[in-house]
Short mmCIF file of C-alpha atoms and ligand atoms in Angstrom, two decimals:
data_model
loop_
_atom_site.label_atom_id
_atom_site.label_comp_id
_atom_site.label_asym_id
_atom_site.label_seq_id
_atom_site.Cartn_x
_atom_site.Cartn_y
_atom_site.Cartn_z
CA UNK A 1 -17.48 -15.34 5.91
CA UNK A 2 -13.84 -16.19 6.24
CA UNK A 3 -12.91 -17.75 9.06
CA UNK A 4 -10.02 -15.83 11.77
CA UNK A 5 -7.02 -17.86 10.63
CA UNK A 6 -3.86 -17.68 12.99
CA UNK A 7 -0.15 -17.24 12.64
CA UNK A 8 2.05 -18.96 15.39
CA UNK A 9 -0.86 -19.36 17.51
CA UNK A 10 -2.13 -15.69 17.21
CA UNK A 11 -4.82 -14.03 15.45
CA UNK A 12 -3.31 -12.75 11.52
CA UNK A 13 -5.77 -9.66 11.84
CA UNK A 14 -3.09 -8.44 15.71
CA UNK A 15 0.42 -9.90 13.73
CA UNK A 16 -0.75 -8.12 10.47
CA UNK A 17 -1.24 -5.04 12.56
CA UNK A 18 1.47 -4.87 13.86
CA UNK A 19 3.37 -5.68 11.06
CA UNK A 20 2.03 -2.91 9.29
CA UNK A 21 2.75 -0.34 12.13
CA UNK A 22 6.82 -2.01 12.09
CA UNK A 23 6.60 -1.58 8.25
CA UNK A 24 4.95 1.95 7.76
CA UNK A 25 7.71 3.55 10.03
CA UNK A 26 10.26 1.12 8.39
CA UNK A 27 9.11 2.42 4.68
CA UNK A 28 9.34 5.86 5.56
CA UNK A 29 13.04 5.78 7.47
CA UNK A 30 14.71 4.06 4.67
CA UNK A 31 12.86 5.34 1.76
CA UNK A 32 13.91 8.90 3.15
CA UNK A 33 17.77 7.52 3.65
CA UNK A 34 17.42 6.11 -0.16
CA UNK A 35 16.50 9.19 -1.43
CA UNK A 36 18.90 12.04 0.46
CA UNK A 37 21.84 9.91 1.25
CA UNK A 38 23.05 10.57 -2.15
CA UNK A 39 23.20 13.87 -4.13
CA UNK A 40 20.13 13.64 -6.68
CA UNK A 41 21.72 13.34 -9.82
CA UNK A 42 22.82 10.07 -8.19
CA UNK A 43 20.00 8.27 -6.94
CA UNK A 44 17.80 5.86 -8.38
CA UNK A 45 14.63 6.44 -10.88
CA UNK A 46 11.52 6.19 -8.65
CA UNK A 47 9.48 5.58 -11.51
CA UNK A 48 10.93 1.97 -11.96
CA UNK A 49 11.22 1.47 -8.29
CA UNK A 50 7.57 1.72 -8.52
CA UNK A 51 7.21 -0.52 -11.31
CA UNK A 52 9.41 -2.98 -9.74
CA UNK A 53 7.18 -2.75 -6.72
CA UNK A 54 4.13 -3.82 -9.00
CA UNK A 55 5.51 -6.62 -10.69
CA UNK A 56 6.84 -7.92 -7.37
CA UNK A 57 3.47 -7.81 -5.54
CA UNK A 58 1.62 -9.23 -8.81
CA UNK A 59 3.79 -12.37 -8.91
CA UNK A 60 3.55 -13.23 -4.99
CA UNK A 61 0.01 -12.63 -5.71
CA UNK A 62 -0.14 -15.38 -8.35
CA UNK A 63 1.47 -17.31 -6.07
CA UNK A 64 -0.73 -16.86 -3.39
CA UNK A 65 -3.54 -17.41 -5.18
CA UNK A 66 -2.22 -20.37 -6.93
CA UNK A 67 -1.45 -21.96 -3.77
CA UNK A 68 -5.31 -20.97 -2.15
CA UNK A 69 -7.00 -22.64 -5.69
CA UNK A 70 -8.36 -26.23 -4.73
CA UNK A 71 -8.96 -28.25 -7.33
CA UNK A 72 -11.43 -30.75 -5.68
CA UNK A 73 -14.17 -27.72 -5.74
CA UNK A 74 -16.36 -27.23 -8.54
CA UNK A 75 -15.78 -24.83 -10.66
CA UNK A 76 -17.23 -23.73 -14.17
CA UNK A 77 -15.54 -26.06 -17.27
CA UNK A 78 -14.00 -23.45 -19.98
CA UNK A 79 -13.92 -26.24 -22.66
CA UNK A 80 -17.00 -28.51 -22.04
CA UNK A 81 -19.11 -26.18 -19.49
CA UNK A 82 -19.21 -28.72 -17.43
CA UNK A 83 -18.80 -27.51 -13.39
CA UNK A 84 -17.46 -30.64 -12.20
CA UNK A 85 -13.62 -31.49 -12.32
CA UNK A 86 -13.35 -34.66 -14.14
CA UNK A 87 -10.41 -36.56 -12.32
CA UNK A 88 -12.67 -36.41 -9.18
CA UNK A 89 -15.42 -38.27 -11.10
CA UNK A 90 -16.06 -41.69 -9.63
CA UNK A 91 -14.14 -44.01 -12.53
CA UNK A 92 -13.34 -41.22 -14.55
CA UNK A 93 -10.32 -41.31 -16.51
CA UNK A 94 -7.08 -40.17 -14.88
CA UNK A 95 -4.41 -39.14 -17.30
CA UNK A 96 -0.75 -40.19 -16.61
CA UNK A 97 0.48 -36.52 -16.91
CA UNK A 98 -2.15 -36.39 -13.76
CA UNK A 99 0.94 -35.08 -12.34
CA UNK A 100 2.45 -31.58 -10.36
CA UNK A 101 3.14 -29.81 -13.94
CA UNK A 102 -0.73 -30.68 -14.73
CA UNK A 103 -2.36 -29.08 -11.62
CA UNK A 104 -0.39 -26.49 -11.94
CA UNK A 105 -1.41 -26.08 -15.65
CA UNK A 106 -5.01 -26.57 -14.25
CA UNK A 107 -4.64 -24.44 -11.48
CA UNK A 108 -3.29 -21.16 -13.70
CA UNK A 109 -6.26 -21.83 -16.26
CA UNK A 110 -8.99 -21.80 -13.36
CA UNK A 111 -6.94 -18.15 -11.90
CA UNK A 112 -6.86 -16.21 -15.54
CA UNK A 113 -10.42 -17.23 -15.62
CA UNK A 114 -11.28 -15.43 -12.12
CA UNK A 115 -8.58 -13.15 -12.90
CA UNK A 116 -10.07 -11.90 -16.46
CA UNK A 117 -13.15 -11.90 -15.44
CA UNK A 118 -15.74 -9.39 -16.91
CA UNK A 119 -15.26 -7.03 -13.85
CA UNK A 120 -11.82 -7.03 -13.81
CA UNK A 121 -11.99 -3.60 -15.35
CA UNK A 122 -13.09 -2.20 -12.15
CA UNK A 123 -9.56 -2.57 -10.17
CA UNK A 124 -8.18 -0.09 -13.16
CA UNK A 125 -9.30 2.73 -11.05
CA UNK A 126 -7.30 2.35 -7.92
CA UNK A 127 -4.57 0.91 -9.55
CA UNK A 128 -3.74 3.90 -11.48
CA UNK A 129 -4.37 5.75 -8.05
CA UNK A 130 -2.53 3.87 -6.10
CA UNK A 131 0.68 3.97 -8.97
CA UNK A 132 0.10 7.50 -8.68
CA UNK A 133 0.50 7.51 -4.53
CA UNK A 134 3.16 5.46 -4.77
CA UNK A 135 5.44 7.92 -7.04
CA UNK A 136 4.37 10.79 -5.03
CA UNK A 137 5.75 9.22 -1.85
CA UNK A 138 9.01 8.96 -3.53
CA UNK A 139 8.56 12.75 -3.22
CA UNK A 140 7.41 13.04 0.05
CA UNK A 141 10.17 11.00 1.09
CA UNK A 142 12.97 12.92 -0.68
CA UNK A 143 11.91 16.73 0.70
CA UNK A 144 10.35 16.09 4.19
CA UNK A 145 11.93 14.65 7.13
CA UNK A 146 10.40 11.43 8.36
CA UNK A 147 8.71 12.00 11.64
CA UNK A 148 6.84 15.28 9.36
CA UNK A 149 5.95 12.88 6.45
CA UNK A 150 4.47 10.50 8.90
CA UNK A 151 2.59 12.51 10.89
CA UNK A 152 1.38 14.84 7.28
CA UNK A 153 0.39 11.51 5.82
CA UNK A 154 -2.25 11.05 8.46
CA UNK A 155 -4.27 13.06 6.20
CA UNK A 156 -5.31 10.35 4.52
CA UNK A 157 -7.52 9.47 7.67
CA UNK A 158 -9.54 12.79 6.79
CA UNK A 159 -9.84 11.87 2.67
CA UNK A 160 -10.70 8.39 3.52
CA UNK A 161 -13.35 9.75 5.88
CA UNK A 162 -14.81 12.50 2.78
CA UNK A 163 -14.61 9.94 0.45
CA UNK A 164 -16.58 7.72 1.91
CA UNK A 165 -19.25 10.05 2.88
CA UNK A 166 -19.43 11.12 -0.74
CA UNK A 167 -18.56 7.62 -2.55
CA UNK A 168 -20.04 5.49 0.20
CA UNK A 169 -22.92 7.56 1.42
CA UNK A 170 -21.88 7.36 5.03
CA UNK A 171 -22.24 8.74 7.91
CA UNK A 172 -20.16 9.81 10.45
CA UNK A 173 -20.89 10.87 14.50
CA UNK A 174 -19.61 14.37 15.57
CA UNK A 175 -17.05 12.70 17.52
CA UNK A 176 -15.77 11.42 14.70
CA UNK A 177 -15.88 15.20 12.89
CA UNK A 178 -14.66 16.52 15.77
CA UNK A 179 -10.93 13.87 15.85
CA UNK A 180 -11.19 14.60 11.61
CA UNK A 181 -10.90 18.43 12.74
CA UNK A 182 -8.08 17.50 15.27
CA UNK A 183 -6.15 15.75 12.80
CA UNK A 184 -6.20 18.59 10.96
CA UNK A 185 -5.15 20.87 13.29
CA UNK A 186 -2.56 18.55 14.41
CA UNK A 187 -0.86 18.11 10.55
CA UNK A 188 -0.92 22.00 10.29
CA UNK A 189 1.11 22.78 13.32
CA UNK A 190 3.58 20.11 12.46
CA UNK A 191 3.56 21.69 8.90
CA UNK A 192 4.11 25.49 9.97
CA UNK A 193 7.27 24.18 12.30
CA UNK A 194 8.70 22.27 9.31
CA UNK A 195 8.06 25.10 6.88
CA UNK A 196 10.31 27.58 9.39
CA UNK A 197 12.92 25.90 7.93
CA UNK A 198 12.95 25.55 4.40
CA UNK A 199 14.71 24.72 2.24
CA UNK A 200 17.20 22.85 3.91
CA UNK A 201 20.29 19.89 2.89
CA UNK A 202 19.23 16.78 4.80
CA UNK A 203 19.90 15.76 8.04
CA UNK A 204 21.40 12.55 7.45
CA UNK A 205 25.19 11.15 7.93
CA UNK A 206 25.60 12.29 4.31
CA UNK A 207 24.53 15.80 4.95
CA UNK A 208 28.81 16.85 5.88
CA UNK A 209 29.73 15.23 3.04
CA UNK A 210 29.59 15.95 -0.82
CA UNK A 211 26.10 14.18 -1.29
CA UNK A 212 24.04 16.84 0.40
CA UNK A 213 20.61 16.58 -0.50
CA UNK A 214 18.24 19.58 -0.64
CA UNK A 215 14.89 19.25 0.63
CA UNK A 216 12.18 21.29 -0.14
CA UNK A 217 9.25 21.03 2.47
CA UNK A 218 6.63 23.20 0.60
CA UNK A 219 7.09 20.09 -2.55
CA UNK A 220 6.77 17.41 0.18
CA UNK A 221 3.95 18.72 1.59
CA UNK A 222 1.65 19.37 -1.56
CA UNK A 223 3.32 15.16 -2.57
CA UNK A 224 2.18 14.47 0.56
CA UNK A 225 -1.14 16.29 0.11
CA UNK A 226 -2.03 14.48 -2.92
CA UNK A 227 -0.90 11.18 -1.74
CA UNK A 228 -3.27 11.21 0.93
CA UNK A 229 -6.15 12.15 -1.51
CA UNK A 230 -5.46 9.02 -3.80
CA UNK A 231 -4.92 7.32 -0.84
CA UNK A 232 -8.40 7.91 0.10
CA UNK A 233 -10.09 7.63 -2.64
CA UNK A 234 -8.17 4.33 -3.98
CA UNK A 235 -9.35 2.73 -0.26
CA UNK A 236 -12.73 3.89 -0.39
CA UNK A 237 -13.17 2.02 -4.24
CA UNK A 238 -11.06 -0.98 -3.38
CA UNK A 239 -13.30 -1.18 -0.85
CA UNK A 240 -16.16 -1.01 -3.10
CA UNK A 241 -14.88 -3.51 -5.49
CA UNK A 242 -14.21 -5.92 -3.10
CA UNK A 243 -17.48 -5.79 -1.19
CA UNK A 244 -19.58 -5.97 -4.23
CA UNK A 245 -18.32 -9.61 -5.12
CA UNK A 246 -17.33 -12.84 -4.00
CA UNK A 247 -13.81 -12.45 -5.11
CA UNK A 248 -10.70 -13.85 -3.75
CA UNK A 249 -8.86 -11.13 -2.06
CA UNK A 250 -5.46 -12.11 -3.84
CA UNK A 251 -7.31 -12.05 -7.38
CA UNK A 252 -8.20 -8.43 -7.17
CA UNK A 253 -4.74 -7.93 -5.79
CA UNK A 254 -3.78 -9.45 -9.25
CA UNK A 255 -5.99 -7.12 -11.06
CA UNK A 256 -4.64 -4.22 -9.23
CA UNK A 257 -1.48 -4.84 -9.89
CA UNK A 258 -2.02 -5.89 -13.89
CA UNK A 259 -3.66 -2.43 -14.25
CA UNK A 260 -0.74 -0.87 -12.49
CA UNK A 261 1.76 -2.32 -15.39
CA UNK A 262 0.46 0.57 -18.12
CA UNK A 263 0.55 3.78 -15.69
CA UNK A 264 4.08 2.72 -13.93
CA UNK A 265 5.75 1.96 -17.15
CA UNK A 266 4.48 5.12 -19.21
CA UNK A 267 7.09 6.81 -16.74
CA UNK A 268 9.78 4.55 -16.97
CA UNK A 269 9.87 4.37 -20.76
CA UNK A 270 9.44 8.44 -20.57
CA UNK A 271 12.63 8.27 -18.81
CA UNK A 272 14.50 6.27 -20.33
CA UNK A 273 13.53 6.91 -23.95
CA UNK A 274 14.81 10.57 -22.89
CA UNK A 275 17.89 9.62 -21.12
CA UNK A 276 19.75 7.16 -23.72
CA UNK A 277 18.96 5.77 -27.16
CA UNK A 278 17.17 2.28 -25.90
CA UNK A 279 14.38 2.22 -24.47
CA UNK A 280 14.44 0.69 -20.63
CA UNK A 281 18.32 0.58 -20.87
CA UNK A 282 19.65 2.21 -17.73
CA UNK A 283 15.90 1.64 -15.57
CA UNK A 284 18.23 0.38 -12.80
CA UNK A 285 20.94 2.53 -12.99
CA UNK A 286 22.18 3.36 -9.09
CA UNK A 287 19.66 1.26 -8.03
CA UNK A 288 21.86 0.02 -4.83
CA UNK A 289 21.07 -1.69 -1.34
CA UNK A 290 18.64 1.08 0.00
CA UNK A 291 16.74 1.36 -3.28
CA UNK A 292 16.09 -2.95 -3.17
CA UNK A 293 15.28 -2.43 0.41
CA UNK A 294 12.67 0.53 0.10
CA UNK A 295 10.87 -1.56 -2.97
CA UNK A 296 11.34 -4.77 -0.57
CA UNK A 297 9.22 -3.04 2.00
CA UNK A 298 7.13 -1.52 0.32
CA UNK A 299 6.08 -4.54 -1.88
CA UNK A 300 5.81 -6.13 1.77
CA UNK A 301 3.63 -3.24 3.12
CA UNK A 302 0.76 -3.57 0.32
CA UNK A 303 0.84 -7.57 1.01
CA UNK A 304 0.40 -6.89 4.31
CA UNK A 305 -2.30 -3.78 3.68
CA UNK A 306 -4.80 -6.90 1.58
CA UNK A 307 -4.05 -8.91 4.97
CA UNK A 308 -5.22 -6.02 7.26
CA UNK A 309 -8.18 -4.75 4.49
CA UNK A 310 -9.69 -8.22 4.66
CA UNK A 311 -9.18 -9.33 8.45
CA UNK A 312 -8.90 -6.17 10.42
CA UNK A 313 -10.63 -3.11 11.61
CA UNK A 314 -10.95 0.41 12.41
CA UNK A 315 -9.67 0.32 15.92
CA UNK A 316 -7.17 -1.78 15.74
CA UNK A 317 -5.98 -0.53 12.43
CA UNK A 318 -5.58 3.58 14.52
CA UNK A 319 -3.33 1.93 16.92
CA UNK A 320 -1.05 0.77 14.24
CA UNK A 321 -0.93 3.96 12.11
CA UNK A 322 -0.35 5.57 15.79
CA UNK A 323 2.08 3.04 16.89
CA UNK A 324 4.23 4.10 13.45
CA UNK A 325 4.01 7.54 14.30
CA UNK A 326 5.68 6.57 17.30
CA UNK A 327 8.33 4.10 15.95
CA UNK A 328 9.65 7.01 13.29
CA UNK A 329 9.52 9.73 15.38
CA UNK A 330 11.93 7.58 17.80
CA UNK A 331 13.96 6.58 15.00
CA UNK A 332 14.02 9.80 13.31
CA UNK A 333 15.60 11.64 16.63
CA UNK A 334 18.22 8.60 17.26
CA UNK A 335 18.67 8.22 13.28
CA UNK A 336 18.61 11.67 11.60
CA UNK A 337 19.17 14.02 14.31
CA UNK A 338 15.73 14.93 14.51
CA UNK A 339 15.14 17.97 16.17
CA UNK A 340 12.34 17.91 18.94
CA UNK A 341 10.74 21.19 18.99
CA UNK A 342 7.72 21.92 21.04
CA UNK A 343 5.58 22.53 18.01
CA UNK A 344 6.20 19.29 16.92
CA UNK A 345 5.46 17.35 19.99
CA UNK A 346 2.19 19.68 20.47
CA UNK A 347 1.12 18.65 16.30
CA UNK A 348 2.02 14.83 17.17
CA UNK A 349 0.33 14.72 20.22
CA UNK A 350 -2.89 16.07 18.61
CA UNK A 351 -2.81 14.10 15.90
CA UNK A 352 -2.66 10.74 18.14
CA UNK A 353 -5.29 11.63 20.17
CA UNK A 354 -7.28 12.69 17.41
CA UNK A 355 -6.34 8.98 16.25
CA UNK A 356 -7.61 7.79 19.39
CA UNK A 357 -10.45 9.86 19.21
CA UNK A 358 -11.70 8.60 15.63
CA UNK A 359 -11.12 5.16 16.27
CA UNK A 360 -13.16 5.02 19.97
CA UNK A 361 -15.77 2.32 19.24
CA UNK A 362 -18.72 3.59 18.25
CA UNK A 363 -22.43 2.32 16.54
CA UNK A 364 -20.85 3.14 13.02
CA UNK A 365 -18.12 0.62 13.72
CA UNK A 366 -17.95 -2.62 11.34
CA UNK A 367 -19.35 -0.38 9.23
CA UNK A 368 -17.82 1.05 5.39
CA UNK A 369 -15.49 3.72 6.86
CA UNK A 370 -14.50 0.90 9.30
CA UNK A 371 -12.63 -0.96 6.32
CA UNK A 372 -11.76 2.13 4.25
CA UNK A 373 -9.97 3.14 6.76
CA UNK A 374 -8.61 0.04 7.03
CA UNK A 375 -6.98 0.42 3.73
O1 C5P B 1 -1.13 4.59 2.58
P1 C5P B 1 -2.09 3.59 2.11
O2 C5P B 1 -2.62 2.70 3.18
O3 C5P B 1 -3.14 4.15 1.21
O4 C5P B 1 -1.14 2.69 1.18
C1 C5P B 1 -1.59 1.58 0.58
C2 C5P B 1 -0.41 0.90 -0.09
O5 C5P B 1 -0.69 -0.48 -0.21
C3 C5P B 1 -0.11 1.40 -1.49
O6 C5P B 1 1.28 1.37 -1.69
C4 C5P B 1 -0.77 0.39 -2.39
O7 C5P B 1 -0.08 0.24 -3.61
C5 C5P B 1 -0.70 -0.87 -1.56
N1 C5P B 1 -1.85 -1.75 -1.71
C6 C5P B 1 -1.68 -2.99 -2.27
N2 C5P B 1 -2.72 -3.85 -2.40
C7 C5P B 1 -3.95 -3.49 -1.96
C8 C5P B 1 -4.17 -2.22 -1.39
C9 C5P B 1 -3.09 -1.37 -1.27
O8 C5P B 1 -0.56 -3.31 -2.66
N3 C5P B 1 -4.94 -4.35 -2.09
#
C-alpha cells in the first residue's frame, strides 16, 4: 500500500480535495465565459481544445512517471532477461556515458516497457469515454449557465452509483438509494427552472454587445446527460483497471491518454479537412486567453482527479463536489448575473444534502463505489 505522502506539511489526499473543489467550479466559470463571450462563429474548435488537453496531460504524465522510476530497483532486462541493473552490480562495469542523458535513456526504456505492456489495451475503453465527456462539456458549457451545469452534472453521482452495481456487483444501503433519489429530484427542479427560460443570449458582459451568444438549455442538458453517463461508466472501469494490477498510477494515466490521441483527433482532422484545404491548418484558429486557460484547467483537473482516485475517498471526495457547487453558484451570481430564484435554491439545496446524505459513513465505505465515486 502506498504510503499518505504530504504537501507543505498536510495530507495530498485534503490539498488534492480541495484543489479539485477550487478547480471544478474554476473549469466550469471560465469554460462557460470561453464559450459565450464571443458570438459562435468566433470561438475556438473544442475538438482540438480537447486534444490539446490530452497531449498536455500525457506529457506531464511521462514526466511524472519518469521522475517516480528508480533505477536502483530490479526490474526485468529487455535485452539479456536479466532482472538486475548492471551498474549496481558489485565491480560491474560502469560506462563513461554513465551519465544524466543515459538514465534518462534507461529510464524511458524501463516506462514504454510498463507503458506497452500487454494490458495496456484495457485503458482504450475509458479513454475514448472520457474524450467523449470531455467534448460534451464543451457543450454543456456553451448552452447552460454555470451554477445549472454544476449542479446537472451531479448526475454523475447516480451513473457512478448504477454502474457500479451493474459493472462492480455492488451493493448499496437504502440510505444511499434514498440521497441517489434526492439527487435526482434535486437536478430536475433545477432543470424545470432553467428550462422556463429557453432559449436565451448569455448572461455575460458580452451579452449588450454584438457577440451575443445563444444558449440552448434543452442541448445542455441532454450534453450534460450524457456526460455524466460516460462519466460514470469511465470511473467505474478506471477503477477496475487500476485495481486489478500493480500498476503505477501515472502509467495508466499514460495509457489513457495514448488511447485518447485516435478518438480526439478523428474530430479535429474532420474539421479541419472540411474547413480549408490542409489538413490541421487552422486547429487553433481564435484559440485566445480563455481557450489556453479552460485547457490549462482542465488538463490540471484530471492531474489532480489520478491524485484524488488513488489517495482519497468517498466522504471527503462529496464535500469537494459540494464545496464547488458552492464556489460557482457564488461566482455565477457576482460574475454572470445569476439570477437566484427559489427553485433554484430549493434544487441546490437538495442536491447537497442528498450529497451529504450519500457520502455519511457507512459499512460499504472503503469499499468499490467508495473510489468510483472518487473518480
Ligand atoms: O467529471 P469526472 O470526475 O468524471 O471528470 C474526470 C476528468 O478527469 C475527465 O476530464 C478525465 O479526462 C480526467 N481524468 C484524467 N485522468 C484520470 C481520470 C480522469 O485525466 N485518471
Amino acid at each position: 500500500a502506498d504510503k499518505q505522502p504530504t504537501l507543505w506539511g498536510m495530507p495530498l489526499k485534503y490539498v488534492s480535495l480541495v484543489t479539485l473543489a477550487v478547480q471544478n467550479a474554476l473549469l466550469i466559470i471560465i469554460m462557460h465565459y470561453s464559450r459565450v463571450s464571443t458570438a459562435p462563429s468566433k470561438t475556438y474548435s473544442a475538438a482540438s481544445a480537447v486534444l490539446l488537453n490530452e497531449l498536455l496531460k500525457g506529457s506531464i504524465s511521462v514526466m511524472i512517471a519518469l521522475s517516480r522510476i528508480d533505477l536502483t530497483t530490479n526490474a526485468p532486462d529487455i535485452d539479456s532477461g536479466n532482472t538486475a541493473d548492471k551498474s549496481k552490480r558489485p565491480g560491474s562495469f560502469r560506462p563513461s556515458w554513465d551519465n544524466a542523458a543515459f538514465r534518462v535513456w534507461k529510464k524511458s526504456r524501463r516506462l514504454a516497457r510498463e507503458v506497452f505492456s500487454p494490458d495496456c489495451w484495457k485503458l482504450s475503453i475509458p479513454a475514448i469515454l472520457y474524450v467523449i465527456q470531455n467534448n460534451l462539456q464543451f457543450v454543456a458549457a456553451s448552452n447552460l449557465d454555470v451554477a445549472t451545469f454544476q449542479v446537472t452534472y451531479q448526475m454523475k453521482i447516480l451513473t457512478t452509483a448504477g454502474f457500479s452495481v451493474l459493472l462492480l456487483r455492488k451493493r448499496i444501503d437504502a440510505s444511499k438509494w434514498l440521497a441517489l433519489f434526492f439527487l435526482a429530484l434535486g437536478v430536475g427542479i433545477v432543470q424545470i427552472q432553467s428550462g422556463h427560460t429557453a432559449p436565451r443570449a448569455s448572461s455575460t458582459p458580452a451579452h449588450s454587445s454584438e457577440h451575443t451568444h445563444s444558449m440552448h438549455p434543452l442541448h445542455g442538458f441532454f450534453a450534460v446527460t450524457a456526460a455524466c453517463l460516460t462519466s460514470g461508466l469511465a470511473g467505474v472501469y478506471f477503477e477496475m483497471v487500476l485495481k486489478g494490477s500493480q500498476a503505477d498510477l501515472w502509467v495508466r494515466n499514460i495509457q489513457l491518454s495514448l488511447f485518447s490521441l485516435l478518438p480526439a483527433l478523428v474530430p479535429v482532422l474532420f474539421a479541419s479537412t472540411s474547413n480549408s484545404r490542409w489538413p490541421l491548418s487552422g486547429i487553433f484558429n481564435n484559440f485566445g486567453g480563455w481557450a489556453w486557460a479552460t485547457v490549462l484547467i482542465q488538463v490540471f483537473g484530471g492531474l489532480v482527479t489520478a491524485v484524488v482516485i488513488k489517495y482519497s475517498d468517498n466522504i471527503l471526495k462529496g464535500f469537494a463536489t459540494s464545496l464547488s457547487i458552492i464556489i460557482s453558484f457564488l461566482a455565477s451570481v457576482e460574475l454572470f448575473d445569476f439570477p437566484i430564484t427559489p427553485a433554484f435554491i430549493v434544487g441546490s439545496a437538495t442536491v447537497l444534502a442528498a450529497t451529504a446524505l450519500y457520502n455519511r459513513p457507512s459499512q460499504s465505505d472503503h469499499t468499490p463505489i467508495a473510489k468510483s465515486v472518487a473518480s
